[in-house]
Amino acid sequence: MPCVHEFCILPDDPQPEEKFEYPPERRPDRAVVDDELLNEWAGRHQGALWAIPVYFESLRRPENGLAWYGITLIPPESAPLFRDLLDRPELAELAALLKRAAETNKYIIHYGI
């Protein structure tokens, strides 16, 4: 089984005490990205990527970048910052997901490998 990262739009805003521990539900609003592709992309955009504000596991843990082996909550205001870095056609599905989340003011949850 390949190592992949899954990104899903959350239907409701996360609560501060909520901790995400379970695998993503199979929803239409999701994008799957191979780990090798995301790794290569992250290497090219390292400085900008690790400056983007996010949360690891819950809203009580502000961080930057992506939790590679865990869960990242990407707030609506950070989605365009990620999208602006997506410069490969293979990442078009993720770019579209980030755009929808920003337009609807929704969080994205990233499930790392």
PDB file of N, CA and C in Angstrom:
ATOM      1  N   MET A   1       0.843  -1.174   0.000  1.00  0.00           N
ATOM      2  CA  MET A   1       0.000   0.000   0.000  1.00  0.00           C
ATOM      3  C   MET A   1       0.896   1.247   0.000  1.00  0.00           C
ATOM      4  N   PRO A   2       0.641   2.197  -0.905  1.00  0.00           N
ATOM      5  CA  PRO A   2       1.489   3.383  -0.971  1.00  0.00           C
ATOM      6  C   PRO A   2       1.239   4.318   0.217  1.00  0.00           C
ATOM      7  N   CYS A   3       2.242   5.092   0.543  1.00  0.00           N
ATOM      8  CA  CYS A   3       2.099   6.098   1.590  1.00  0.00           C
ATOM      9  C   CYS A   3       1.453   7.330   0.966  1.00  0.00           C
ATOM     10  N   VAL A   4       0.338   7.754   1.552  1.00  0.00           N
ATOM     11  CA  VAL A   4      -0.374   8.907   1.015  1.00  0.00           C
ATOM     12  C   VAL A   4      -0.774   9.858   2.135  1.00  0.00           C
ATOM     13  N   HIS A   5      -1.016  11.089   1.730  1.00  0.00           N
ATOM     14  CA  HIS A   5      -1.560  12.123   2.603  1.00  0.00           C
ATOM     15  C   HIS A   5      -2.982  12.380   2.125  1.00  0.00           C
ATOM     16  N   GLU A   6      -3.911  12.485   3.057  1.00  0.00           N
ATOM     17  CA  GLU A   6      -5.294  12.763   2.689  1.00  0.00           C
ATOM     18  C   GLU A   6      -5.700  14.110   3.260  1.00  0.00           C
ATOM     19  N   PHE A   7      -6.373  14.892   2.432  1.00  0.00           N
ATOM     20  CA  PHE A   7      -6.863  16.214   2.791  1.00  0.00           C
ATOM     21  C   PHE A   7      -8.375  16.203   2.605  1.00  0.00           C
ATOM     22  N   CYS A   8      -9.124  16.634   3.624  1.00  0.00           N
ATOM     23  CA  CYS A   8     -10.581  16.662   3.564  1.00  0.00           C
ATOM     24  C   CYS A   8     -11.084  17.999   4.092  1.00  0.00           C
ATOM     25  N   ILE A   9     -12.166  18.483   3.506  1.00  0.00           N
ATOM     26  CA  ILE A   9     -12.829  19.677   4.044  1.00  0.00           C
ATOM     27  C   ILE A   9     -13.704  19.223   5.207  1.00  0.00           C
ATOM     28  N   LEU A  10     -13.549  19.879   6.344  1.00  0.00           N
ATOM     29  CA  LEU A  10     -14.391  19.561   7.504  1.00  0.00           C
ATOM     30  C   LEU A  10     -15.751  20.228   7.328  1.00  0.00           C
ATOM     31  N   PRO A  11     -16.838  19.496   7.545  1.00  0.00           N
ATOM     32  CA  PRO A  11     -18.162  20.102   7.380  1.00  0.00           C
ATOM     33  C   PRO A  11     -18.466  21.157   8.445  1.00  0.00           C
ATOM     34  N   ASP A  12     -17.901  20.991   9.634  1.00  0.00           N
ATOM     35  CA  ASP A  12     -18.125  21.933  10.739  1.00  0.00           C
ATOM     36  C   ASP A  12     -16.787  22.391  11.291  1.00  0.00           C
ATOM     37  N   ASP A  13     -16.762  23.593  11.855  1.00  0.00           N
ATOM     38  CA  ASP A  13     -15.532  24.086  12.467  1.00  0.00           C
ATOM     39  C   ASP A  13     -15.143  23.211  13.649  1.00  0.00           C
ATOM     40  N   PRO A  14     -13.856  22.911  13.787  1.00  0.00           N
ATOM     41  CA  PRO A  14     -13.421  22.122  14.942  1.00  0.00           C
ATOM     42  C   PRO A  14     -13.574  22.923  16.232  1.00  0.00           C
ATOM     43  N   GLN A  15     -13.771  22.219  17.314  1.00  0.00           N
ATOM     44  CA  GLN A  15     -13.875  22.841  18.621  1.00  0.00           C
ATOM     45  C   GLN A  15     -12.507  22.787  19.311  1.00  0.00           C
ATOM     46  N   PRO A  16     -12.187  23.769  20.167  1.00  0.00           N
ATOM     47  CA  PRO A  16     -10.861  23.793  20.801  1.00  0.00           C
ATOM     48  C   PRO A  16     -10.491  22.507  21.536  1.00  0.00           C
ATOM     49  N   GLU A  17     -11.457  21.858  22.165  1.00  0.00           N
ATOM     50  CA  GLU A  17     -11.151  20.655  22.941  1.00  0.00           C
ATOM     51  C   GLU A  17     -11.151  19.390  22.080  1.00  0.00           C
ATOM     52  N   GLU A  18     -11.563  19.505  20.834  1.00  0.00           N
ATOM     53  CA  GLU A  18     -11.648  18.349  19.950  1.00  0.00           C
ATOM     54  C   GLU A  18     -10.261  17.921  19.481  1.00  0.00           C
ATOM     55  N   LYS A  19      -9.974  16.635  19.612  1.00  0.00           N
ATOM     56  CA  LYS A  19      -8.710  16.071  19.141  1.00  0.00           C
ATOM     57  C   LYS A  19      -9.033  15.013  18.097  1.00  0.00           C
ATOM     58  N   PHE A  20      -8.399  15.119  16.959  1.00  0.00           N
ATOM     59  CA  PHE A  20      -8.669  14.211  15.849  1.00  0.00           C
ATOM     60  C   PHE A  20      -7.681  13.059  15.891  1.00  0.00           C
ATOM     61  N   GLU A  21      -8.200  11.844  15.977  1.00  0.00           N
ATOM     62  CA  GLU A  21      -7.331  10.677  16.097  1.00  0.00           C
ATOM     63  C   GLU A  21      -7.665   9.595  15.084  1.00  0.00           C
ATOM     64  N   TYR A  22      -8.731   9.736  14.333  1.00  0.00           N
ATOM     65  CA  TYR A  22      -9.215   8.652  13.504  1.00  0.00           C
ATOM     66  C   TYR A  22      -8.985   8.930  12.028  1.00  0.00           C
ATOM     67  N   PRO A  23      -8.942   7.879  11.223  1.00  0.00           N
ATOM     68  CA  PRO A  23      -8.728   8.071   9.784  1.00  0.00           C
ATOM     69  C   PRO A  23      -9.877   8.851   9.149  1.00  0.00           C
ATOM     70  N   PRO A  24      -9.615   9.470   8.009  1.00  0.00           N
ATOM     71  CA  PRO A  24     -10.643  10.303   7.370  1.00  0.00           C
ATOM     72  C   PRO A  24     -11.811   9.474   6.861  1.00  0.00           C
ATOM     73  N   GLU A  25     -12.968  10.103   6.844  1.00  0.00           N
ATOM     74  CA  GLU A  25     -14.132   9.483   6.227  1.00  0.00           C
ATOM     75  C   GLU A  25     -13.968   9.600   4.719  1.00  0.00           C
ATOM     76  N   ARG A  26     -14.548   8.702   4.010  1.00  0.00           N
ATOM     77  CA  ARG A  26     -14.492   8.759   2.549  1.00  0.00           C
ATOM     78  C   ARG A  26     -15.563   9.749   2.073  1.00  0.00           C
ATOM     79  N   ARG A  27     -15.145  10.951   1.759  1.00  0.00           N
ATOM     80  CA  ARG A  27     -16.049  12.003   1.318  1.00  0.00           C
ATOM     81  C   ARG A  27     -15.673  12.462  -0.078  1.00  0.00           C
ATOM     82  N   PRO A  28     -16.633  13.109  -0.755  1.00  0.00           N
ATOM     83  CA  PRO A  28     -16.295  13.660  -2.063  1.00  0.00           C
ATOM     84  C   PRO A  28     -15.315  14.833  -1.938  1.00  0.00           C
ATOM     85  N   ASP A  29     -15.370  15.557  -0.841  1.00  0.00           N
ATOM     86  CA  ASP A  29     -14.478  16.708  -0.656  1.00  0.00           C
ATOM     87  C   ASP A  29     -13.163  16.266  -0.042  1.00  0.00           C
ATOM     88  N   ARG A  30     -12.375  15.513  -0.839  1.00  0.00           N
ATOM     89  CA  ARG A  30     -11.086  15.053  -0.339  1.00  0.00           C
ATOM     90  C   ARG A  30     -10.109  14.955  -1.495  1.00  0.00           C
ATOM     91  N   ALA A  31      -8.842  15.088  -1.161  1.00  0.00           N
ATOM     92  CA  ALA A  31      -7.767  14.936  -2.133  1.00  0.00           C
ATOM     93  C   ALA A  31      -6.713  14.024  -1.515  1.00  0.00           C
ATOM     94  N   VAL A  32      -6.177  13.110  -2.315  1.00  0.00           N
ATOM     95  CA  VAL A  32      -5.148  12.177  -1.868  1.00  0.00           C
ATOM     96  C   VAL A  32      -3.878  12.485  -2.653  1.00  0.00           C
ATOM     97  N   VAL A  33      -2.760  12.634  -1.924  1.00  0.00           N
ATOM     98  CA  VAL A  33      -1.483  12.978  -2.551  1.00  0.00           C
ATOM     99  C   VAL A  33      -0.435  11.963  -2.095  1.00  0.00           C
ATOM    100  N   ASP A  34       0.276  11.409  -3.054  1.00  0.00           N
ATOM    101  CA  ASP A  34       1.345  10.469  -2.761  1.00  0.00           C
ATOM    102  C   ASP A  34       2.438  11.147  -1.926  1.00  0.00           C
ATOM    103  N   ASP A  35       2.976  10.416  -0.963  1.00  0.00           N
ATOM    104  CA  ASP A  35       4.000  10.974  -0.078  1.00  0.00           C
ATOM    105  C   ASP A  35       5.242  11.443  -0.833  1.00  0.00           C
ATOM    106  N   GLU A  36       5.676  10.691  -1.835  1.00  0.00           N
ATOM    107  CA  GLU A  36       6.870  11.097  -2.589  1.00  0.00           C
ATOM    108  C   GLU A  36       6.656  12.420  -3.306  1.00  0.00           C
ATOM    109  N   LEU A  37       5.482  12.601  -3.894  1.00  0.00           N
ATOM    110  CA  LEU A  37       5.167  13.849  -4.579  1.00  0.00           C
ATOM    111  C   LEU A  37       5.115  15.012  -3.589  1.00  0.00           C
ATOM    112  N   LEU A  38       4.452  14.802  -2.455  1.00  0.00           N
ATOM    113  CA  LEU A  38       4.344  15.868  -1.463  1.00  0.00           C
ATOM    114  C   LEU A  38       5.714  16.181  -0.855  1.00  0.00           C
ATOM    115  N   ASN A  39       6.521  15.172  -0.651  1.00  0.00           N
ATOM    116  CA  ASN A  39       7.874  15.365  -0.125  1.00  0.00           C
ATOM    117  C   ASN A  39       8.718  16.224  -1.065  1.00  0.00           C
ATOM    118  N   GLU A  40       8.653  15.903  -2.349  1.00  0.00           N
ATOM    119  CA  GLU A  40       9.414  16.651  -3.346  1.00  0.00           C
ATOM    120  C   GLU A  40       8.929  18.102  -3.399  1.00  0.00           C
ATOM    121  N   TRP A  41       7.607  18.280  -3.387  1.00  0.00           N
ATOM    122  CA  TRP A  41       7.018  19.626  -3.391  1.00  0.00           C
ATOM    123  C   TRP A  41       7.438  20.403  -2.145  1.00  0.00           C
ATOM    124  N   ALA A  42       7.358  19.777  -0.975  1.00  0.00           N
ATOM    125  CA  ALA A  42       7.722  20.441   0.281  1.00  0.00           C
ATOM    126  C   ALA A  42       9.189  20.849   0.288  1.00  0.00           C
ATOM    127  N   GLY A  43      10.048  20.028  -0.289  1.00  0.00           N
ATOM    128  CA  GLY A  43      11.465  20.363  -0.357  1.00  0.00           C
ATOM    129  C   GLY A  43      11.722  21.621  -1.165  1.00  0.00           C
ATOM    130  N   ARG A  44      10.963  21.814  -2.237  1.00  0.00           N
ATOM    131  CA  ARG A  44      11.127  23.004  -3.073  1.00  0.00           C
ATOM    132  C   ARG A  44      10.582  24.268  -2.415  1.00  0.00           C
ATOM    133  N   HIS A  45       9.601  24.117  -1.531  1.00  0.00           N
ATOM    134  CA  HIS A  45       8.928  25.274  -0.924  1.00  0.00           C
ATOM    135  C   HIS A  45       9.100  25.307   0.589  1.00  0.00           C
ATOM    136  N   GLN A  46      10.187  24.731   1.038  1.00  0.00           N
ATOM    137  CA  GLN A  46      10.428  24.535   2.464  1.00  0.00           C
ATOM    138  C   GLN A  46      10.214  25.793   3.300  1.00  0.00           C
ATOM    139  N   GLY A  47      10.868  26.885   2.956  1.00  0.00           N
ATOM    140  CA  GLY A  47      10.765  28.104   3.757  1.00  0.00           C
ATOM    141  C   GLY A  47       9.349  28.629   3.844  1.00  0.00           C
ATOM    142  N   ALA A  48       8.666  28.708   2.709  1.00  0.00           N
ATOM    143  CA  ALA A  48       7.301  29.234   2.689  1.00  0.00           C
ATOM    144  C   ALA A  48       6.327  28.277   3.368  1.00  0.00           C
ATOM    145  N   LEU A  49       6.499  26.977   3.129  1.00  0.00           N
ATOM    146  CA  LEU A  49       5.604  25.982   3.716  1.00  0.00           C
ATOM    147  C   LEU A  49       5.634  26.028   5.237  1.00  0.00           C
ATOM    148  N   TRP A  50       6.815  26.061   5.801  1.00  0.00           N
ATOM    149  CA  TRP A  50       6.933  26.000   7.258  1.00  0.00           C
ATOM    150  C   TRP A  50       6.634  27.333   7.934  1.00  0.00           C
ATOM    151  N   ALA A  51       6.203  28.334   7.159  1.00  0.00           N
ATOM    152  CA  ALA A  51       5.781  29.614   7.729  1.00  0.00           C
ATOM    153  C   ALA A  51       4.256  29.732   7.787  1.00  0.00           C
ATOM    154  N   ILE A  52       3.542  28.765   7.209  1.00  0.00           N
ATOM    155  CA  ILE A  52       2.077  28.847   7.147  1.00  0.00           C
ATOM    156  C   ILE A  52       1.476  28.385   8.476  1.00  0.00           C
ATOM    157  N   PRO A  53       0.637  29.235   9.099  1.00  0.00           N
ATOM    158  CA  PRO A  53       0.033  28.878  10.390  1.00  0.00           C
ATOM    159  C   PRO A  53      -1.048  27.802  10.252  1.00  0.00           C
ATOM    160  N   VAL A  54      -0.933  26.793  11.095  1.00  0.00           N
ATOM    161  CA  VAL A  54      -1.870  25.665  11.143  1.00  0.00           C
ATOM    162  C   VAL A  54      -2.016  25.222  12.600  1.00  0.00           C
ATOM    163  N   TYR A  55      -2.680  24.102  12.790  1.00  0.00           N
ATOM    164  CA  TYR A  55      -2.786  23.468  14.113  1.00  0.00           C
ATOM    165  C   TYR A  55      -2.463  21.997  13.955  1.00  0.00           C
ATOM    166  N   PHE A  56      -1.761  21.437  14.935  1.00  0.00           N
ATOM    167  CA  PHE A  56      -1.475  20.003  14.943  1.00  0.00           C
ATOM    168  C   PHE A  56      -2.429  19.332  15.925  1.00  0.00           C
ATOM    169  N   GLU A  57      -3.227  18.413  15.449  1.00  0.00           N
ATOM    170  CA  GLU A  57      -4.147  17.573  16.216  1.00  0.00           C
ATOM    171  C   GLU A  57      -5.357  18.285  16.788  1.00  0.00           C
ATOM    172  N   SER A  58      -5.235  19.528  17.251  1.00  0.00           N
ATOM    173  CA  SER A  58      -6.381  20.259  17.795  1.00  0.00           C
ATOM    174  C   SER A  58      -6.088  21.756  17.739  1.00  0.00           C
ATOM    175  N   LEU A  59      -7.121  22.559  17.980  1.00  0.00           N
ATOM    176  CA  LEU A  59      -6.951  24.016  17.962  1.00  0.00           C
ATOM    177  C   LEU A  59      -6.131  24.521  19.150  1.00  0.00           C
ATOM    178  N   ARG A  60      -5.825  23.653  20.057  1.00  0.00           N
ATOM    179  CA  ARG A  60      -5.001  24.030  21.214  1.00  0.00           C
ATOM    180  C   ARG A  60      -3.512  23.928  20.929  1.00  0.00           C
ATOM    181  N   ARG A  61      -3.150  23.529  19.718  1.00  0.00           N
ATOM    182  CA  ARG A  61      -1.742  23.335  19.400  1.00  0.00           C
ATOM    183  C   ARG A  61      -1.360  24.051  18.098  1.00  0.00           C
ATOM    184  N   PRO A  62      -1.205  25.382  18.161  1.00  0.00           N
ATOM    185  CA  PRO A  62      -0.813  26.116  16.952  1.00  0.00           C
ATOM    186  C   PRO A  62       0.609  25.753  16.529  1.00  0.00           C
ATOM    187  N   GLU A  63       0.801  25.575  15.246  1.00  0.00           N
ATOM    188  CA  GLU A  63       2.096  25.215  14.659  1.00  0.00           C
ATOM    189  C   GLU A  63       2.206  25.862  13.287  1.00  0.00           C
ATOM    190  N   ASN A  64       3.176  25.411  12.510  1.00  0.00           N
ATOM    191  CA  ASN A  64       3.355  25.863  11.134  1.00  0.00           C
ATOM    192  C   ASN A  64       3.659  24.663  10.259  1.00  0.00           C
ATOM    193  N   GLY A  65       3.243  24.711   8.981  1.00  0.00           N
ATOM    194  CA  GLY A  65       3.565  23.638   8.041  1.00  0.00           C
ATOM    195  C   GLY A  65       2.585  22.488   8.098  1.00  0.00           C
ATOM    196  N   LEU A  66       3.073  21.281   7.910  1.00  0.00           N
ATOM    197  CA  LEU A  66       2.233  20.078   7.940  1.00  0.00           C
ATOM    198  C   LEU A  66       2.801  19.067   8.932  1.00  0.00           C
ATOM    199  N   ALA A  67       1.919  18.428   9.678  1.00  0.00           N
ATOM    200  CA  ALA A  67       2.329  17.323  10.550  1.00  0.00           C
ATOM    201  C   ALA A  67       2.453  16.106   9.639  1.00  0.00           C
ATOM    202  N   TRP A  68       3.660  15.798   9.227  1.00  0.00           N
ATOM    203  CA  TRP A  68       3.894  14.759   8.231  1.00  0.00           C
ATOM    204  C   TRP A  68       3.362  13.401   8.666  1.00  0.00           C
ATOM    205  N   TYR A  69       3.499  13.082   9.952  1.00  0.00           N
ATOM    206  CA  TYR A  69       3.080  11.769  10.460  1.00  0.00           C
ATOM    207  C   TYR A  69       1.894  11.881  11.395  1.00  0.00           C
ATOM    208  N   GLY A  70       1.127  12.950  11.260  1.00  0.00           N
ATOM    209  CA  GLY A  70      -0.002  13.152  12.148  1.00  0.00           C
ATOM    210  C   GLY A  70      -1.112  13.918  11.461  1.00  0.00           C
ATOM    211  N   ILE A  71      -1.837  14.664  12.243  1.00  0.00           N
ATOM    212  CA  ILE A  71      -3.008  15.386  11.756  1.00  0.00           C
ATOM    213  C   ILE A  71      -2.751  16.882  11.824  1.00  0.00           C
ATOM    214  N   THR A  72      -3.097  17.555  10.739  1.00  0.00           N
ATOM    215  CA  THR A  72      -2.960  19.011  10.649  1.00  0.00           C
ATOM    216  C   THR A  72      -4.333  19.596  10.363  1.00  0.00           C
ATOM    217  N   LEU A  73      -4.685  20.643  11.082  1.00  0.00           N
ATOM    218  CA  LEU A  73      -5.887  21.420  10.770  1.00  0.00           C
ATOM    219  C   LEU A  73      -5.432  22.690  10.066  1.00  0.00           C
ATOM    220  N   ILE A  74      -5.903  22.896   8.857  1.00  0.00           N
ATOM    221  CA  ILE A  74      -5.547  24.070   8.075  1.00  0.00           C
ATOM    222  C   ILE A  74      -6.727  25.025   8.130  1.00  0.00           C
ATOM    223  N   PRO A  75      -6.570  26.190   8.786  1.00  0.00           N
ATOM    224  CA  PRO A  75      -7.677  27.136   8.877  1.00  0.00           C
ATOM    225  C   PRO A  75      -7.970  27.779   7.518  1.00  0.00           C
ATOM    226  N   PRO A  76      -9.182  28.290   7.332  1.00  0.00           N
ATOM    227  CA  PRO A  76      -9.561  28.866   6.036  1.00  0.00           C
ATOM    228  C   PRO A  76      -8.608  29.966   5.553  1.00  0.00           C
ATOM    229  N   GLU A  77      -8.086  30.749   6.469  1.00  0.00           N
ATOM    230  CA  GLU A  77      -7.199  31.846   6.065  1.00  0.00           C
ATOM    231  C   GLU A  77      -5.819  31.354   5.613  1.00  0.00           C
ATOM    232  N   SER A  78      -5.454  30.115   5.958  1.00  0.00           N
ATOM    233  CA  SER A  78      -4.175  29.554   5.518  1.00  0.00           C
ATOM    234  C   SER A  78      -4.288  28.765   4.214  1.00  0.00           C
ATOM    235  N   ALA A  79      -5.499  28.378   3.834  1.00  0.00           N
ATOM    236  CA  ALA A  79      -5.682  27.587   2.613  1.00  0.00           C
ATOM    237  C   ALA A  79      -5.112  28.290   1.376  1.00  0.00           C
ATOM    238  N   PRO A  80      -5.354  29.602   1.170  1.00  0.00           N
ATOM    239  CA  PRO A  80      -4.771  30.255  -0.007  1.00  0.00           C
ATOM    240  C   PRO A  80      -3.239  30.275   0.011  1.00  0.00           C
ATOM    241  N   LEU A  81      -2.644  30.308   1.192  1.00  0.00           N
ATOM    242  CA  LEU A  81      -1.181  30.308   1.292  1.00  0.00           C
ATOM    243  C   LEU A  81      -0.619  28.978   0.805  1.00  0.00           C
ATOM    244  N   PHE A  82      -1.262  27.877   1.160  1.00  0.00           N
ATOM    245  CA  PHE A  82      -0.857  26.567   0.655  1.00  0.00           C
ATOM    246  C   PHE A  82      -1.090  26.498  -0.856  1.00  0.00           C
ATOM    247  N   ARG A  83      -2.282  26.931  -1.279  1.00  0.00           N
ATOM    248  CA  ARG A  83      -2.644  26.843  -2.692  1.00  0.00           C
ATOM    249  C   ARG A  83      -1.665  27.601  -3.586  1.00  0.00           C
ATOM    250  N   ASP A  84      -1.206  28.741  -3.117  1.00  0.00           N
ATOM    251  CA  ASP A  84      -0.260  29.541  -3.901  1.00  0.00           C
ATOM    252  C   ASP A  84       1.059  28.817  -4.152  1.00  0.00           C
ATOM    253  N   LEU A  85       1.374  27.829  -3.338  1.00  0.00           N
ATOM    254  CA  LEU A  85       2.624  27.078  -3.493  1.00  0.00           C
ATOM    255  C   LEU A  85       2.478  25.865  -4.414  1.00  0.00           C
ATOM    256  N   LEU A  86       1.254  25.513  -4.746  1.00  0.00           N
ATOM    257  CA  LEU A  86       1.019  24.306  -5.550  1.00  0.00           C
ATOM    258  C   LEU A  86       1.269  24.610  -7.021  1.00  0.00           C
ATOM    259  N   ASP A  87       2.447  24.241  -7.496  1.00  0.00           N
ATOM    260  CA  ASP A  87       2.888  24.612  -8.827  1.00  0.00           C
ATOM    261  C   ASP A  87       3.025  23.433  -9.777  1.00  0.00           C
ATOM    262  N   ARG A  88       2.382  22.318  -9.456  1.00  0.00           N
ATOM    263  CA  ARG A  88       2.491  21.132 -10.316  1.00  0.00           C
ATOM    264  C   ARG A  88       1.100  20.654 -10.703  1.00  0.00           C
ATOM    265  N   PRO A  89       0.941  20.195 -11.943  1.00  0.00           N
ATOM    266  CA  PRO A  89      -0.373  19.695 -12.376  1.00  0.00           C
ATOM    267  C   PRO A  89      -0.866  18.522 -11.527  1.00  0.00           C
ATOM    268  N   GLU A  90       0.065  17.724 -11.010  1.00  0.00           N
ATOM    269  CA  GLU A  90      -0.316  16.565 -10.200  1.00  0.00           C
ATOM    270  C   GLU A  90      -0.974  16.981  -8.887  1.00  0.00           C
ATOM    271  N   LEU A  91      -0.859  18.257  -8.517  1.00  0.00           N
ATOM    272  CA  LEU A  91      -1.442  18.757  -7.271  1.00  0.00           C
ATOM    273  C   LEU A  91      -2.705  19.578  -7.518  1.00  0.00           C
ATOM    274  N   ALA A  92      -3.262  19.501  -8.730  1.00  0.00           N
ATOM    275  CA  ALA A  92      -4.449  20.286  -9.090  1.00  0.00           C
ATOM    276  C   ALA A  92      -5.666  19.936  -8.231  1.00  0.00           C
ATOM    277  N   GLU A  93      -5.826  18.652  -7.911  1.00  0.00           N
ATOM    278  CA  GLU A  93      -6.959  18.232  -7.080  1.00  0.00           C
ATOM    279  C   GLU A  93      -6.863  18.865  -5.688  1.00  0.00           C
ATOM    280  N   LEU A  94      -5.676  18.884  -5.128  1.00  0.00           N
ATOM    281  CA  LEU A  94      -5.469  19.517  -3.821  1.00  0.00           C
ATOM    282  C   LEU A  94      -5.682  21.021  -3.923  1.00  0.00           C
ATOM    283  N   ALA A  95      -5.204  21.647  -4.985  1.00  0.00           N
ATOM    284  CA  ALA A  95      -5.392  23.091  -5.170  1.00  0.00           C
ATOM    285  C   ALA A  95      -6.877  23.433  -5.230  1.00  0.00           C
ATOM    286  N   ALA A  96      -7.662  22.615  -5.938  1.00  0.00           N
ATOM    287  CA  ALA A  96      -9.103  22.848  -6.038  1.00  0.00           C
ATOM    288  C   ALA A  96      -9.775  22.696  -4.673  1.00  0.00           C
ATOM    289  N   LEU A  97      -9.343  21.715  -3.897  1.00  0.00           N
ATOM    290  CA  LEU A  97      -9.891  21.509  -2.557  1.00  0.00           C
ATOM    291  C   LEU A  97      -9.591  22.707  -1.655  1.00  0.00           C
ATOM    292  N   LEU A  98      -8.360  23.188  -1.709  1.00  0.00           N
ATOM    293  CA  LEU A  98      -7.976  24.350  -0.905  1.00  0.00           C
ATOM    294  C   LEU A  98      -8.777  25.584  -1.309  1.00  0.00           C
ATOM    295  N   LYS A  99      -9.020  25.722  -2.590  1.00  0.00           N
ATOM    296  CA  LYS A  99      -9.813  26.861  -3.071  1.00  0.00           C
ATOM    297  C   LYS A  99     -11.243  26.787  -2.551  1.00  0.00           C
ATOM    298  N   ARG A 100     -11.872  25.598  -2.648  1.00  0.00           N
ATOM    299  CA  ARG A 100     -13.239  25.431  -2.139  1.00  0.00           C
ATOM    300  C   ARG A 100     -13.321  25.722  -0.647  1.00  0.00           C
ATOM    301  N   ALA A 101     -12.343  25.254   0.105  1.00  0.00           N
ATOM    302  CA  ALA A 101     -12.345  25.483   1.555  1.00  0.00           C
ATOM    303  C   ALA A 101     -12.241  26.965   1.866  1.00  0.00           C
ATOM    304  N   ALA A 102     -11.364  27.670   1.167  1.00  0.00           N
ATOM    305  CA  ALA A 102     -11.212  29.110   1.411  1.00  0.00           C
ATOM    306  C   ALA A 102     -12.486  29.863   1.039  1.00  0.00           C
ATOM    307  N   GLU A 103     -13.105  29.499  -0.082  1.00  0.00           N
ATOM    308  CA  GLU A 103     -14.322  30.185  -0.544  1.00  0.00           C
ATOM    309  C   GLU A 103     -15.503  29.951   0.383  1.00  0.00           C
ATOM    310  N   THR A 104     -15.537  28.811   1.047  1.00  0.00           N
ATOM    311  CA  THR A 104     -16.655  28.487   1.939  1.00  0.00           C
ATOM    312  C   THR A 104     -16.303  28.685   3.409  1.00  0.00           C
ATOM    313  N   ASN A 105     -15.099  29.201   3.655  1.00  0.00           N
ATOM    314  CA  ASN A 105     -14.640  29.484   5.022  1.00  0.00           C
ATOM    315  C   ASN A 105     -14.631  28.228   5.895  1.00  0.00           C
ATOM    316  N   LYS A 106     -14.108  27.124   5.336  1.00  0.00           N
ATOM    317  CA  LYS A 106     -14.051  25.846   6.043  1.00  0.00           C
ATOM    318  C   LYS A 106     -12.603  25.439   6.326  1.00  0.00           C
ATOM    319  N   TYR A 107     -12.438  24.685   7.380  1.00  0.00           N
ATOM    320  CA  TYR A 107     -11.138  24.097   7.722  1.00  0.00           C
ATOM    321  C   TYR A 107     -10.887  22.879   6.850  1.00  0.00           C
ATOM    322  N   ILE A 108      -9.607  22.603   6.627  1.00  0.00           N
ATOM    323  CA  ILE A 108      -9.199  21.361   5.985  1.00  0.00           C
ATOM    324  C   ILE A 108      -8.444  20.555   7.025  1.00  0.00           C
ATOM    325  N   ILE A 109      -8.701  19.259   7.013  1.00  0.00           N
ATOM    326  CA  ILE A 109      -7.931  18.365   7.877  1.00  0.00           C
ATOM    327  C   ILE A 109      -7.001  17.555   6.980  1.00  0.00           C
ATOM    328  N   HIS A 110      -5.751  17.494   7.388  1.00  0.00           N
ATOM    329  CA  HIS A 110      -4.722  16.734   6.661  1.00  0.00           C
ATOM    330  C   HIS A 110      -4.350  15.547   7.528  1.00  0.00           C
ATOM    331  N   TYR A 111      -4.460  14.362   6.958  1.00  0.00           N
ATOM    332  CA  TYR A 111      -4.028  13.139   7.627  1.00  0.00           C
ATOM    333  C   TYR A 111      -2.705  12.735   6.996  1.00  0.00           C
ATOM    334  N   GLY A 112      -1.629  12.874   7.753  1.00  0.00           N
ATOM    335  CA  GLY A 112      -0.305  12.487   7.259  1.00  0.00           C
ATOM    336  C   GLY A 112      -0.164  10.982   7.147  1.00  0.00           C
ATOM    337  N   ILE A 113       1.007  10.574   6.688  1.00  0.00           N
ATOM    338  CA  ILE A 113       1.237   9.137   6.472  1.00  0.00           C
ATOM    339  C   ILE A 113       1.349   8.386   7.784  1.00  0.00           C
TER     340      ILE A 113
END
